[in-house]
Amino acid sequence: TVSRFDYDENEGNIDVSSRKEVVKIPPAAQGGGVPDGMTIDADGNLWVTLGEGGAVAKYDAETGEELERIKLPVKRPTACTFGGEDLQELYITTREETGESSSASAGHLLVAKLDKV
């Protein structure tokens, strides 16, 4: 689950009592994953790395609806941010993996080129 909280700019405090669920993500076994790193695009959409789910998903930050999913060649993405000349690339860090199911791309920085952000 990804939650939102009210923030008091004058005091610099987060109001923990204002918690509101923004996105409900199912477990990896049900096609979701563990929300880890995230970023927001120019349209206010939330991009969330899905640890154990091997993907980054784009959500409408108001409704929680999944709008897009980028499958990755790794199981454990950890964080994401926009970059490139026009911020049309999504940079995704990944965690190193061990064992039979590990990927050669694990522990590396991946780049997804996007059509429009």
PDB file of C-alpha atoms in Angstrom:
ATOM      1  CA  THR A   1       0.000   0.000   0.000  1.00  0.00           C
ATOM      2  CA  VAL A   2       1.145   3.531  -0.792  1.00  0.00           C
ATOM      3  CA  SER A   3      -0.222   6.214   1.523  1.00  0.00           C
ATOM      4  CA  ARG A   4      -0.405   9.991   1.471  1.00  0.00           C
ATOM      5  CA  PHE A   5      -0.169  12.362   4.447  1.00  0.00           C
ATOM      6  CA  ASP A   6      -0.878  16.067   4.916  1.00  0.00           C
ATOM      7  CA  TYR A   7       2.216  18.234   5.258  1.00  0.00           C
ATOM      8  CA  ASP A   8       2.383  21.545   7.110  1.00  0.00           C
ATOM      9  CA  GLU A   9       4.833  23.685   5.118  1.00  0.00           C
ATOM     10  CA  ASN A  10       5.058  26.350   7.832  1.00  0.00           C
ATOM     11  CA  GLU A  11       5.898  23.910  10.613  1.00  0.00           C
ATOM     12  CA  GLY A  12       7.680  21.318   8.471  1.00  0.00           C
ATOM     13  CA  ASN A  13       5.594  18.527   9.988  1.00  0.00           C
ATOM     14  CA  ILE A  14       3.791  15.521   8.538  1.00  0.00           C
ATOM     15  CA  ASP A  15       0.372  14.888  10.073  1.00  0.00           C
ATOM     16  CA  VAL A  16       0.420  11.116  10.598  1.00  0.00           C
ATOM     17  CA  SER A  17      -3.255  11.153  11.573  1.00  0.00           C
ATOM     18  CA  SER A  18      -4.154  12.296   8.031  1.00  0.00           C
ATOM     19  CA  ARG A  19      -3.070   9.033   6.407  1.00  0.00           C
ATOM     20  CA  LYS A  20      -4.965   8.226   3.201  1.00  0.00           C
ATOM     21  CA  GLU A  21      -4.443   5.105   1.094  1.00  0.00           C
ATOM     22  CA  VAL A  22      -3.526   6.174  -2.446  1.00  0.00           C
ATOM     23  CA  VAL A  23      -2.597   2.886  -4.133  1.00  0.00           C
ATOM     24  CA  LYS A  24      -3.385  -0.664  -3.022  1.00  0.00           C
ATOM     25  CA  ILE A  25      -0.802  -3.069  -4.479  1.00  0.00           C
ATOM     26  CA  PRO A  26      -1.458  -6.814  -4.300  1.00  0.00           C
ATOM     27  CA  PRO A  27       1.315  -9.250  -3.291  1.00  0.00           C
ATOM     28  CA  ALA A  28       3.793 -10.380  -5.970  1.00  0.00           C
ATOM     29  CA  ALA A  29       2.108 -13.793  -6.168  1.00  0.00           C
ATOM     30  CA  GLN A  30      -1.068 -11.993  -7.273  1.00  0.00           C
ATOM     31  CA  GLY A  31       0.644  -9.829  -9.901  1.00  0.00           C
ATOM     32  CA  GLY A  32       1.740  -6.981  -7.646  1.00  0.00           C
ATOM     33  CA  GLY A  33       4.829  -6.635  -5.517  1.00  0.00           C
ATOM     34  CA  VAL A  34       6.293  -4.740  -2.587  1.00  0.00           C
ATOM     35  CA  PRO A  35       6.215  -0.967  -3.182  1.00  0.00           C
ATOM     36  CA  ASP A  36       9.714   0.403  -2.743  1.00  0.00           C
ATOM     37  CA  GLY A  37      11.008   3.525  -4.471  1.00  0.00           C
ATOM     38  CA  MET A  38       8.754   5.954  -6.273  1.00  0.00           C
ATOM     39  CA  THR A  39       8.635   9.219  -8.177  1.00  0.00           C
ATOM     40  CA  ILE A  40       5.985  11.557  -9.572  1.00  0.00           C
ATOM     41  CA  ASP A  41       5.771  12.639 -13.216  1.00  0.00           C
ATOM     42  CA  ALA A  42       4.794  16.043 -14.656  1.00  0.00           C
ATOM     43  CA  ASP A  43       1.122  14.974 -14.766  1.00  0.00           C
ATOM     44  CA  GLY A  44       1.070  14.010 -11.079  1.00  0.00           C
ATOM     45  CA  ASN A  45       1.085  10.260 -11.709  1.00  0.00           C
ATOM     46  CA  LEU A  46       2.924   8.039  -9.258  1.00  0.00           C
ATOM     47  CA  TRP A  47       5.558   5.596 -10.577  1.00  0.00           C
ATOM     48  CA  VAL A  48       6.313   2.807  -8.086  1.00  0.00           C
ATOM     49  CA  THR A  49       8.986   0.104  -8.214  1.00  0.00           C
ATOM     50  CA  LEU A  50       7.467  -3.274  -7.366  1.00  0.00           C
ATOM     51  CA  GLY A  51      10.055  -5.271  -5.448  1.00  0.00           C
ATOM     52  CA  GLU A  52       9.553  -9.016  -5.848  1.00  0.00           C
ATOM     53  CA  GLY A  53       7.190  -8.134  -8.712  1.00  0.00           C
ATOM     54  CA  GLY A  54       9.858  -7.329 -11.307  1.00  0.00           C
ATOM     55  CA  ALA A  55       8.209  -4.185 -12.609  1.00  0.00           C
ATOM     56  CA  VAL A  56       7.609  -0.465 -12.321  1.00  0.00           C
ATOM     57  CA  ALA A  57       3.966   0.602 -12.362  1.00  0.00           C
ATOM     58  CA  LYS A  58       2.430   3.989 -13.110  1.00  0.00           C
ATOM     59  CA  TYR A  59      -0.642   4.896 -11.038  1.00  0.00           C
ATOM     60  CA  ASP A  60      -3.129   7.732 -11.069  1.00  0.00           C
ATOM     61  CA  ALA A  61      -2.297   9.388  -7.735  1.00  0.00           C
ATOM     62  CA  GLU A  62      -5.915  10.457  -7.210  1.00  0.00           C
ATOM     63  CA  THR A  63      -7.789   7.237  -8.023  1.00  0.00           C
ATOM     64  CA  GLY A  64      -5.077   4.604  -7.466  1.00  0.00           C
ATOM     65  CA  GLU A  65      -5.781   3.108 -10.908  1.00  0.00           C
ATOM     66  CA  GLU A  66      -2.831   1.380 -12.567  1.00  0.00           C
ATOM     67  CA  LEU A  67      -2.203   3.135 -15.886  1.00  0.00           C
ATOM     68  CA  GLU A  68       0.926   1.414 -17.155  1.00  0.00           C
ATOM     69  CA  ARG A  69       3.390  -1.308 -16.205  1.00  0.00           C
ATOM     70  CA  ILE A  70       6.972  -1.792 -17.335  1.00  0.00           C
ATOM     71  CA  LYS A  71       8.174  -5.372 -16.935  1.00  0.00           C
ATOM     72  CA  LEU A  72      11.847  -5.639 -15.994  1.00  0.00           C
ATOM     73  CA  PRO A  73      14.471  -8.366 -16.445  1.00  0.00           C
ATOM     74  CA  VAL A  74      14.984  -8.411 -12.661  1.00  0.00           C
ATOM     75  CA  LYS A  75      12.846  -9.426  -9.698  1.00  0.00           C
ATOM     76  CA  ARG A  76      13.763  -6.598  -7.321  1.00  0.00           C
ATOM     77  CA  PRO A  77      13.732  -3.030  -8.612  1.00  0.00           C
ATOM     78  CA  THR A  78      14.425  -0.579  -5.790  1.00  0.00           C
ATOM     79  CA  ALA A  79      13.964   3.028  -6.935  1.00  0.00           C
ATOM     80  CA  CYS A  80      13.168   5.130  -9.988  1.00  0.00           C
ATOM     81  CA  THR A  81      13.553   8.701 -11.217  1.00  0.00           C
ATOM     82  CA  PHE A  82      13.199  10.605 -14.460  1.00  0.00           C
ATOM     83  CA  GLY A  83      16.192  11.796 -16.456  1.00  0.00           C
ATOM     84  CA  GLY A  84      17.535  12.335 -19.926  1.00  0.00           C
ATOM     85  CA  GLU A  85      17.392  15.426 -22.089  1.00  0.00           C
ATOM     86  CA  ASP A  86      13.591  15.778 -21.995  1.00  0.00           C
ATOM     87  CA  LEU A  87      12.958  13.695 -18.861  1.00  0.00           C
ATOM     88  CA  GLN A  88      11.642  10.939 -21.141  1.00  0.00           C
ATOM     89  CA  GLU A  89      13.796   8.234 -19.566  1.00  0.00           C
ATOM     90  CA  LEU A  90      12.983   6.393 -16.364  1.00  0.00           C
ATOM     91  CA  TYR A  91      16.131   5.370 -14.491  1.00  0.00           C
ATOM     92  CA  ILE A  92      15.576   2.296 -12.330  1.00  0.00           C
ATOM     93  CA  THR A  93      17.974   0.950  -9.714  1.00  0.00           C
ATOM     94  CA  THR A  94      17.887  -2.747  -8.890  1.00  0.00           C
ATOM     95  CA  ARG A  95      19.014  -4.923  -6.023  1.00  0.00           C
ATOM     96  CA  GLU A  96      21.594  -7.637  -6.454  1.00  0.00           C
ATOM     97  CA  GLU A  97      20.071 -11.118  -6.536  1.00  0.00           C
ATOM     98  CA  THR A  98      21.533 -14.510  -5.735  1.00  0.00           C
ATOM     99  CA  GLY A  99      20.420 -18.027  -6.487  1.00  0.00           C
ATOM    100  CA  GLU A 100      19.057 -19.834  -9.501  1.00  0.00           C
ATOM    101  CA  SER A 101      16.496 -17.195 -10.396  1.00  0.00           C
ATOM    102  CA  SER A 102      18.987 -14.302 -10.314  1.00  0.00           C
ATOM    103  CA  SER A 103      19.330 -12.096 -13.385  1.00  0.00           C
ATOM    104  CA  ALA A 104      22.506 -10.743 -15.004  1.00  0.00           C
ATOM    105  CA  SER A 105      20.817  -7.307 -14.884  1.00  0.00           C
ATOM    106  CA  ALA A 106      20.339  -7.403 -11.099  1.00  0.00           C
ATOM    107  CA  GLY A 107      22.335  -4.844  -9.157  1.00  0.00           C
ATOM    108  CA  HIS A 108      22.515  -2.535 -12.171  1.00  0.00           C
ATOM    109  CA  LEU A 109      20.952   0.718 -13.302  1.00  0.00           C
ATOM    110  CA  LEU A 110      18.283   0.162 -15.963  1.00  0.00           C
ATOM    111  CA  VAL A 111      16.824   2.794 -18.304  1.00  0.00           C
ATOM    112  CA  ALA A 112      13.330   2.678 -19.783  1.00  0.00           C
ATOM    113  CA  LYS A 113      12.730   5.090 -22.662  1.00  0.00           C
ATOM    114  CA  LEU A 114       9.198   6.475 -22.441  1.00  0.00           C
ATOM    115  CA  ASP A 115       6.985   7.966 -25.145  1.00  0.00           C
ATOM    116  CA  LYS A 116       5.519  10.724 -22.991  1.00  0.00           C
ATOM    117  CA  VAL A 117       5.805  11.555 -19.339  1.00  0.00           C
TER     118      VAL A 117
END
